[in-house]
mmCIF file with all atom_site columns, C-alpha atoms in Angstrom:
data_model
loop_
_atom_site.group_PDB
_atom_site.id
_atom_site.type_symbol
_atom_site.label_atom_id
_atom_site.label_alt_id
_atom_site.label_comp_id
_atom_site.label_asym_id
_atom_site.label_entity_id
_atom_site.label_seq_id
_atom_site.pdbx_PDB_ins_code
_atom_site.Cartn_x
_atom_site.Cartn_y
_atom_site.Cartn_z
_atom_site.occupancy
_atom_site.B_iso_or_equiv
_atom_site.pdbx_formal_charge
_atom_site.auth_seq_id
_atom_site.auth_comp_id
_atom_site.auth_asym_id
_atom_site.auth_atom_id
_atom_site.pdbx_PDB_model_num
ATOM 1   C CA . MET A 1 1   ? 101.442 65.337  119.623 1.00 0.00 ? 1   MET A CA 1
ATOM 2   C CA . ARG A 1 2   ? 99.930  68.231  117.702 1.00 0.00 ? 2   ARG A CA 1
ATOM 3   C CA . HIS A 1 3   ? 96.608  68.648  119.496 1.00 0.00 ? 3   HIS A CA 1
ATOM 4   C CA . GLY A 1 4   ? 95.071  72.108  119.597 1.00 0.00 ? 4   GLY A CA 1
ATOM 5   C CA . LYS A 1 5   ? 97.531  73.640  117.133 1.00 0.00 ? 5   LYS A CA 1
ATOM 6   C CA . ALA A 1 6   ? 95.125  74.570  114.348 1.00 0.00 ? 6   ALA A CA 1
ATOM 7   C CA . GLY A 1 7   ? 95.657  77.531  112.036 1.00 0.00 ? 7   GLY A CA 1
ATOM 8   C CA . PHE A 1 8   ? 98.191  78.749  109.534 1.00 0.00 ? 8   PHE A CA 1
ATOM 9   C CA . LYS A 1 9   ? 101.563 79.765  110.943 1.00 0.00 ? 9   LYS A CA 1
ATOM 10  C CA . LEU A 1 10  ? 103.032 80.885  107.596 1.00 0.00 ? 10  LEU A CA 1
ATOM 11  C CA . LYS A 1 11  ? 106.550 80.613  109.113 1.00 0.00 ? 11  LYS A CA 1
ATOM 12  C CA . ARG A 1 12  ? 106.140 83.968  110.861 1.00 0.00 ? 12  ARG A CA 1
ATOM 13  C CA . THR A 1 13  ? 105.899 85.232  114.399 1.00 0.00 ? 13  THR A CA 1
ATOM 14  C CA . MET A 1 14  ? 102.444 85.965  115.767 1.00 0.00 ? 14  MET A CA 1
ATOM 15  C CA . GLU A 1 15  ? 102.852 89.730  115.338 1.00 0.00 ? 15  GLU A CA 1
ATOM 16  C CA . HIS A 1 16  ? 104.186 89.438  111.790 1.00 0.00 ? 16  HIS A CA 1
ATOM 17  C CA . ARG A 1 17  ? 101.426 87.001  110.816 1.00 0.00 ? 17  ARG A CA 1
ATOM 18  C CA . ARG A 1 18  ? 98.705  89.263  112.254 1.00 0.00 ? 18  ARG A CA 1
ATOM 19  C CA . SER A 1 19  ? 100.140 92.289  110.444 1.00 0.00 ? 19  SER A CA 1
ATOM 20  C CA . LEU A 1 20  ? 100.394 90.393  107.150 1.00 0.00 ? 20  LEU A CA 1
ATOM 21  C CA . LEU A 1 21  ? 96.794  89.171  107.331 1.00 0.00 ? 21  LEU A CA 1
ATOM 22  C CA . ARG A 1 22  ? 95.483  92.612  108.333 1.00 0.00 ? 22  ARG A CA 1
ATOM 23  C CA . ASN A 1 23  ? 97.251  94.119  105.314 1.00 0.00 ? 23  ASN A CA 1
ATOM 24  C CA . ILE A 1 24  ? 95.888  91.446  102.944 1.00 0.00 ? 24  ILE A CA 1
ATOM 25  C CA . VAL A 1 25  ? 92.315  91.936  104.185 1.00 0.00 ? 25  VAL A CA 1
ATOM 26  C CA . THR A 1 26  ? 92.614  95.727  103.980 1.00 0.00 ? 26  THR A CA 1
ATOM 27  C CA . SER A 1 27  ? 94.021  95.508  100.437 1.00 0.00 ? 27  SER A CA 1
ATOM 28  C CA . ILE A 1 28  ? 91.151  93.340  99.199  1.00 0.00 ? 28  ILE A CA 1
ATOM 29  C CA . ILE A 1 29  ? 88.535  95.636  100.705 1.00 0.00 ? 29  ILE A CA 1
ATOM 30  C CA . GLU A 1 30  ? 90.193  98.887  99.565  1.00 0.00 ? 30  GLU A CA 1
ATOM 31  C CA . ASN A 1 31  ? 91.152  97.782  96.049  1.00 0.00 ? 31  ASN A CA 1
ATOM 32  C CA . ASP A 1 32  ? 88.642  98.716  93.329  1.00 0.00 ? 32  ASP A CA 1
ATOM 33  C CA . SER A 1 33  ? 89.009  95.345  91.608  1.00 0.00 ? 33  SER A CA 1
ATOM 34  C CA . GLU A 1 34  ? 88.393  93.616  94.979  1.00 0.00 ? 34  GLU A CA 1
ATOM 35  C CA . ARG A 1 35  ? 90.971  90.931  94.322  1.00 0.00 ? 35  ARG A CA 1
ATOM 36  C CA . LEU A 1 36  ? 94.534  90.185  95.313  1.00 0.00 ? 36  LEU A CA 1
ATOM 37  C CA . ILE A 1 37  ? 97.168  87.856  93.880  1.00 0.00 ? 37  ILE A CA 1
ATOM 38  C CA . THR A 1 38  ? 99.086  86.023  96.595  1.00 0.00 ? 38  THR A CA 1
ATOM 39  C CA . THR A 1 39  ? 100.254 82.530  97.548  1.00 0.00 ? 39  THR A CA 1
ATOM 40  C CA . VAL A 1 40  ? 97.732  79.809  98.351  1.00 0.00 ? 40  VAL A CA 1
ATOM 41  C CA . PRO A 1 41  ? 98.548  79.441  102.091 1.00 0.00 ? 41  PRO A CA 1
ATOM 42  C CA . LYS A 1 42  ? 98.255  83.204  102.644 1.00 0.00 ? 42  LYS A CA 1
ATOM 43  C CA . ALA A 1 43  ? 94.940  83.273  100.782 1.00 0.00 ? 43  ALA A CA 1
ATOM 44  C CA . LYS A 1 44  ? 93.604  80.341  102.799 1.00 0.00 ? 44  LYS A CA 1
ATOM 45  C CA . ALA A 1 45  ? 94.593  82.091  106.018 1.00 0.00 ? 45  ALA A CA 1
ATOM 46  C CA . ALA A 1 46  ? 93.058  85.440  104.972 1.00 0.00 ? 46  ALA A CA 1
ATOM 47  C CA . LYS A 1 47  ? 89.797  84.108  103.514 1.00 0.00 ? 47  LYS A CA 1
ATOM 48  C CA . PRO A 1 48  ? 87.944  83.606  106.837 1.00 0.00 ? 48  PRO A CA 1
ATOM 49  C CA . LEU A 1 49  ? 89.101  87.027  108.026 1.00 0.00 ? 49  LEU A CA 1
ATOM 50  C CA . VAL A 1 50  ? 87.707  88.746  104.914 1.00 0.00 ? 50  VAL A CA 1
ATOM 51  C CA . ASP A 1 51  ? 84.418  86.903  105.423 1.00 0.00 ? 51  ASP A CA 1
ATOM 52  C CA . LYS A 1 52  ? 84.338  88.005  109.052 1.00 0.00 ? 52  LYS A CA 1
ATOM 53  C CA . MET A 1 53  ? 84.903  91.651  108.082 1.00 0.00 ? 53  MET A CA 1
ATOM 54  C CA . ILE A 1 54  ? 82.070  91.547  105.535 1.00 0.00 ? 54  ILE A CA 1
ATOM 55  C CA . THR A 1 55  ? 79.782  90.040  108.177 1.00 0.00 ? 55  THR A CA 1
ATOM 56  C CA . LEU A 1 56  ? 80.657  92.999  110.413 1.00 0.00 ? 56  LEU A CA 1
ATOM 57  C CA . GLY A 1 57  ? 79.889  95.306  107.483 1.00 0.00 ? 57  GLY A CA 1
ATOM 58  C CA . LYS A 1 58  ? 76.438  93.769  107.148 1.00 0.00 ? 58  LYS A CA 1
ATOM 59  C CA . ARG A 1 59  ? 75.745  94.365  110.843 1.00 0.00 ? 59  ARG A CA 1
ATOM 60  C CA . ASP A 1 60  ? 76.517  98.109  110.625 1.00 0.00 ? 60  ASP A CA 1
ATOM 61  C CA . THR A 1 61  ? 76.361  98.995  114.309 1.00 0.00 ? 61  THR A CA 1
ATOM 62  C CA . LEU A 1 62  ? 78.716  101.237 116.240 1.00 0.00 ? 62  LEU A CA 1
ATOM 63  C CA . HIS A 1 63  ? 80.260  98.194  117.908 1.00 0.00 ? 63  HIS A CA 1
ATOM 64  C CA . ALA A 1 64  ? 80.785  96.475  114.525 1.00 0.00 ? 64  ALA A CA 1
ATOM 65  C CA . ARG A 1 65  ? 82.394  99.633  113.139 1.00 0.00 ? 65  ARG A CA 1
ATOM 66  C CA . ARG A 1 66  ? 84.790  99.782  116.067 1.00 0.00 ? 66  ARG A CA 1
ATOM 67  C CA . GLN A 1 67  ? 85.689  96.100  115.702 1.00 0.00 ? 67  GLN A CA 1
ATOM 68  C CA . ALA A 1 68  ? 86.381  96.582  111.979 1.00 0.00 ? 68  ALA A CA 1
ATOM 69  C CA . ALA A 1 69  ? 88.402  99.747  112.640 1.00 0.00 ? 69  ALA A CA 1
ATOM 70  C CA . ALA A 1 70  ? 90.511  97.838  115.170 1.00 0.00 ? 70  ALA A CA 1
ATOM 71  C CA . PHE A 1 71  ? 91.391  95.218  112.542 1.00 0.00 ? 71  PHE A CA 1
ATOM 72  C CA . LEU A 1 72  ? 91.580  97.133  109.240 1.00 0.00 ? 72  LEU A CA 1
ATOM 73  C CA . THR A 1 73  ? 94.551  99.426  108.770 1.00 0.00 ? 73  THR A CA 1
ATOM 74  C CA . THR A 1 74  ? 92.909  102.417 107.034 1.00 0.00 ? 74  THR A CA 1
ATOM 75  C CA . PRO A 1 75  ? 89.750  104.444 107.673 1.00 0.00 ? 75  PRO A CA 1
ATOM 76  C CA . ALA A 1 76  ? 88.967  104.344 103.928 1.00 0.00 ? 76  ALA A CA 1
ATOM 77  C CA . ALA A 1 77  ? 88.687  100.544 104.094 1.00 0.00 ? 77  ALA A CA 1
ATOM 78  C CA . VAL A 1 78  ? 86.289  100.780 107.048 1.00 0.00 ? 78  VAL A CA 1
ATOM 79  C CA . LYS A 1 79  ? 84.152  103.315 105.182 1.00 0.00 ? 79  LYS A CA 1
ATOM 80  C CA . LYS A 1 80  ? 83.977  101.174 102.032 1.00 0.00 ? 80  LYS A CA 1
ATOM 81  C CA . LEU A 1 81  ? 83.220  98.065  104.093 1.00 0.00 ? 81  LEU A CA 1
ATOM 82  C CA . PHE A 1 82  ? 80.158  99.604  105.728 1.00 0.00 ? 82  PHE A CA 1
ATOM 83  C CA . ASP A 1 83  ? 78.961  101.869 102.892 1.00 0.00 ? 83  ASP A CA 1
ATOM 84  C CA . LYS A 1 84  ? 79.381  99.555  99.889  1.00 0.00 ? 84  LYS A CA 1
ATOM 85  C CA . LEU A 1 85  ? 80.265  95.955  100.757 1.00 0.00 ? 85  LEU A CA 1
ATOM 86  C CA . GLY A 1 86  ? 77.865  95.453  103.673 1.00 0.00 ? 86  GLY A CA 1
ATOM 87  C CA . PRO A 1 87  ? 74.738  96.440  101.721 1.00 0.00 ? 87  PRO A CA 1
ATOM 88  C CA . ARG A 1 88  ? 75.960  94.600  98.608  1.00 0.00 ? 88  ARG A CA 1
ATOM 89  C CA . PHE A 1 89  ? 76.240  91.282  100.467 1.00 0.00 ? 89  PHE A CA 1
ATOM 90  C CA . SER A 1 90  ? 73.157  91.789  102.666 1.00 0.00 ? 90  SER A CA 1
ATOM 91  C CA . GLN A 1 91  ? 71.223  88.962  100.961 1.00 0.00 ? 91  GLN A CA 1
ATOM 92  C CA . ARG A 1 92  ? 74.138  86.493  101.002 1.00 0.00 ? 92  ARG A CA 1
ATOM 93  C CA . ASN A 1 93  ? 74.784  84.242  103.994 1.00 0.00 ? 93  ASN A CA 1
ATOM 94  C CA . GLY A 1 94  ? 78.525  83.636  104.002 1.00 0.00 ? 94  GLY A CA 1
ATOM 95  C CA . GLY A 1 95  ? 80.894  82.562  101.259 1.00 0.00 ? 95  GLY A CA 1
ATOM 96  C CA . TYR A 1 96  ? 81.848  86.076  100.201 1.00 0.00 ? 96  TYR A CA 1
ATOM 97  C CA . THR A 1 97  ? 85.288  85.159  98.831  1.00 0.00 ? 97  THR A CA 1
ATOM 98  C CA . ARG A 1 98  ? 86.774  82.632  96.441  1.00 0.00 ? 98  ARG A CA 1
ATOM 99  C CA . ILE A 1 99  ? 90.276  81.368  95.742  1.00 0.00 ? 99  ILE A CA 1
ATOM 100 C CA . VAL A 1 100 ? 91.209  80.900  92.076  1.00 0.00 ? 100 VAL A CA 1
ATOM 101 C CA . ARG A 1 101 ? 94.508  79.115  91.497  1.00 0.00 ? 101 ARG A CA 1
ATOM 102 C CA . LEU A 1 102 ? 96.735  80.735  88.875  1.00 0.00 ? 102 LEU A CA 1
ATOM 103 C CA . GLY A 1 103 ? 99.758  78.451  88.581  1.00 0.00 ? 103 GLY A CA 1
ATOM 104 C CA . TYR A 1 104 ? 103.282 78.658  89.897  1.00 0.00 ? 104 TYR A CA 1
ATOM 105 C CA . ARG A 1 105 ? 105.471 81.731  90.361  1.00 0.00 ? 105 ARG A CA 1
ATOM 106 C CA . LYS A 1 106 ? 108.496 81.777  88.088  1.00 0.00 ? 106 LYS A CA 1
ATOM 107 C CA . GLY A 1 107 ? 111.075 82.881  90.662  1.00 0.00 ? 107 GLY A CA 1
ATOM 108 C CA . ASP A 1 108 ? 110.571 80.367  93.456  1.00 0.00 ? 108 ASP A CA 1
ATOM 109 C CA . GLY A 1 109 ? 107.843 78.022  92.222  1.00 0.00 ? 109 GLY A CA 1
ATOM 110 C CA . ALA A 1 110 ? 105.316 79.083  94.873  1.00 0.00 ? 110 ALA A CA 1
ATOM 111 C CA . GLU A 1 111 ? 101.726 78.332  93.921  1.00 0.00 ? 111 GLU A CA 1
ATOM 112 C CA . GLN A 1 112 ? 99.917  81.589  93.187  1.00 0.00 ? 112 GLN A CA 1
ATOM 113 C CA . CYS A 1 113 ? 96.219  82.269  93.492  1.00 0.00 ? 113 CYS A CA 1
ATOM 114 C CA . MET A 1 114 ? 93.752  85.108  93.306  1.00 0.00 ? 114 MET A CA 1
ATOM 115 C CA . LEU A 1 115 ? 91.684  85.832  96.400  1.00 0.00 ? 115 LEU A CA 1
ATOM 116 C CA . GLU A 1 116 ? 88.622  87.794  95.301  1.00 0.00 ? 116 GLU A CA 1
ATOM 117 C CA . LEU A 1 117 ? 85.156  88.751  96.396  1.00 0.00 ? 117 LEU A CA 1
ATOM 118 C CA . VAL A 1 118 ? 82.533  86.510  94.827  1.00 0.00 ? 118 VAL A CA 1
ATOM 119 C CA . ASP A 1 119 ? 80.602  89.154  92.907  1.00 0.00 ? 119 ASP A CA 1
ATOM 120 C CA . ALA A 1 120 ? 83.680  91.099  91.761  1.00 0.00 ? 120 ALA A CA 1
ATOM 121 C CA . LYS A 1 121 ? 83.661  91.981  88.081  1.00 0.00 ? 121 LYS A CA 1
ATOM 122 C CA . LEU A 1 122 ? 84.966  88.925  86.288  1.00 0.00 ? 122 LEU A CA 1
ATOM 123 C CA . ILE A 1 123 ? 87.951  89.155  84.002  1.00 0.00 ? 123 ILE A CA 1
ATOM 124 C CA . LYS A 1 124 ? 86.781  87.790  80.695  1.00 0.00 ? 124 LYS A CA 1
ATOM 125 C CA . ARG A 1 125 ? 90.113  87.122  79.086  1.00 0.00 ? 125 ARG A CA 1
ATOM 126 C CA . ALA A 1 126 ? 88.823  85.035  76.203  1.00 0.00 ? 126 ALA A CA 1
ATOM 127 C CA . ALA A 1 127 ? 86.159  87.581  75.264  1.00 0.00 ? 127 ALA A CA 1
ATOM 128 C CA . ASP A 1 128 ? 88.653  90.419  75.611  1.00 0.00 ? 128 ASP A CA 1
ATOM 129 C CA . ARG A 1 129 ? 91.192  88.639  73.420  1.00 0.00 ? 129 ARG A CA 1
ATOM 130 C CA . ALA A 1 130 ? 88.553  87.898  70.773  1.00 0.00 ? 130 ALA A CA 1
ATOM 131 C CA . ARG A 1 131 ? 87.459  91.552  70.757  1.00 0.00 ? 131 ARG A CA 1
ATOM 132 C CA . ARG A 1 132 ? 91.056  92.778  70.362  1.00 0.00 ? 132 ARG A CA 1
ATOM 133 C CA . LYS A 1 133 ? 91.707  90.257  67.589  1.00 0.00 ? 133 LYS A CA 1
ATOM 134 C CA . GLU A 1 134 ? 88.583  91.406  65.758  1.00 0.00 ? 134 GLU A CA 1
ATOM 135 C CA . GLU A 1 135 ? 89.720  95.039  66.052  1.00 0.00 ? 135 GLU A CA 1
ATOM 136 C CA . ARG A 1 136 ? 93.146  94.142  64.634  1.00 0.00 ? 136 ARG A CA 1
ATOM 137 C CA . LEU A 1 137 ? 91.582  92.279  61.705  1.00 0.00 ? 137 LEU A CA 1
ATOM 138 C CA . LYS A 1 138 ? 89.244  95.194  61.034  1.00 0.00 ? 138 LYS A CA 1
ATOM 139 C CA . ALA A 1 139 ? 92.179  97.629  61.076  1.00 0.00 ? 139 ALA A CA 1
ATOM 140 C CA . MET A 1 140 ? 94.117  95.387  58.685  1.00 0.00 ? 140 MET A CA 1
ATOM 141 C CA . ARG A 1 141 ? 91.145  95.193  56.274  1.00 0.00 ? 141 ARG A CA 1
ATOM 142 C CA . GLU A 1 142 ? 90.716  98.973  56.331  1.00 0.00 ? 142 GLU A CA 1
ATOM 143 C CA . GLY A 1 143 ? 94.437  99.410  55.692  1.00 0.00 ? 143 GLY A CA 1
ATOM 144 C CA . ARG A 1 144 ? 94.303  97.108  52.658  1.00 0.00 ? 144 ARG A CA 1
ATOM 145 C CA . GLU A 1 145 ? 91.198  98.775  51.262  1.00 0.00 ? 145 GLU A CA 1
ATOM 146 C CA . GLU A 1 146 ? 92.814  102.209 51.459  1.00 0.00 ? 146 GLU A CA 1
ATOM 147 C CA . GLY A 1 147 ? 96.130  101.081 49.961  1.00 0.00 ? 147 GLY A CA 1
ATOM 148 C CA . GLU A 1 148 ? 96.916  98.704  47.138  1.00 0.00 ? 148 GLU A CA 1
ATOM 149 C CA . ALA A 1 149 ? 96.094  95.024  47.075  1.00 0.00 ? 149 ALA A CA 1
ATOM 150 C CA . PRO A 1 150 ? 98.731  92.765  48.662  1.00 0.00 ? 150 PRO A CA 1
ATOM 151 C CA . ALA A 1 151 ? 101.448 91.557  46.296  1.00 0.00 ? 151 ALA A CA 1
ATOM 152 C CA . GLU A 1 152 ? 101.340 87.884  45.427  1.00 0.00 ? 152 GLU A CA 1
#
C-alpha cells in the first residue's frame, strides 16, 4: 500500500530532487522576466516552494531572511525576494504563481509549461505580431511611394 507517500519524486534521489527544486525556485526569483519554462511535473513540485519563499519575503524578519538564505542558492535572489517581491505581493494572500501549459517538447514529447509569478509582465504575442505586421506594411507602402508603382 502507498500510504503516506505524498509528493513528487521526479525519478531522482532526495538530494538531487532538493537541488533541482532549489535551482528552479532561485531561477524564477532571480530572473527579470520572473518565469521559467520546464516540464509540468517539475513545475507542480516547485510551485508550492516558490509560494513559500514569497511568503517568507512578505514576513521580512531576520529569521525569515535566514530561512530563505538557507534554501535559495544565491544572495542576489534573497535580496530581490525581500526588497522587491515581498512588498509587491504584500496585499495578496497566496496564489503567487501560475502554470501555463505550452505543448509538447519536440525531442522527447515531454509536456512543457511556463511557471511564472502571477503579476509578471504578460507576453502579448498577438498584439506584438500585429504591431510588427503593421510596421512591415508601413515600410512596404513607403518603399512603393518612393520608387515606381508595381508592375502589373
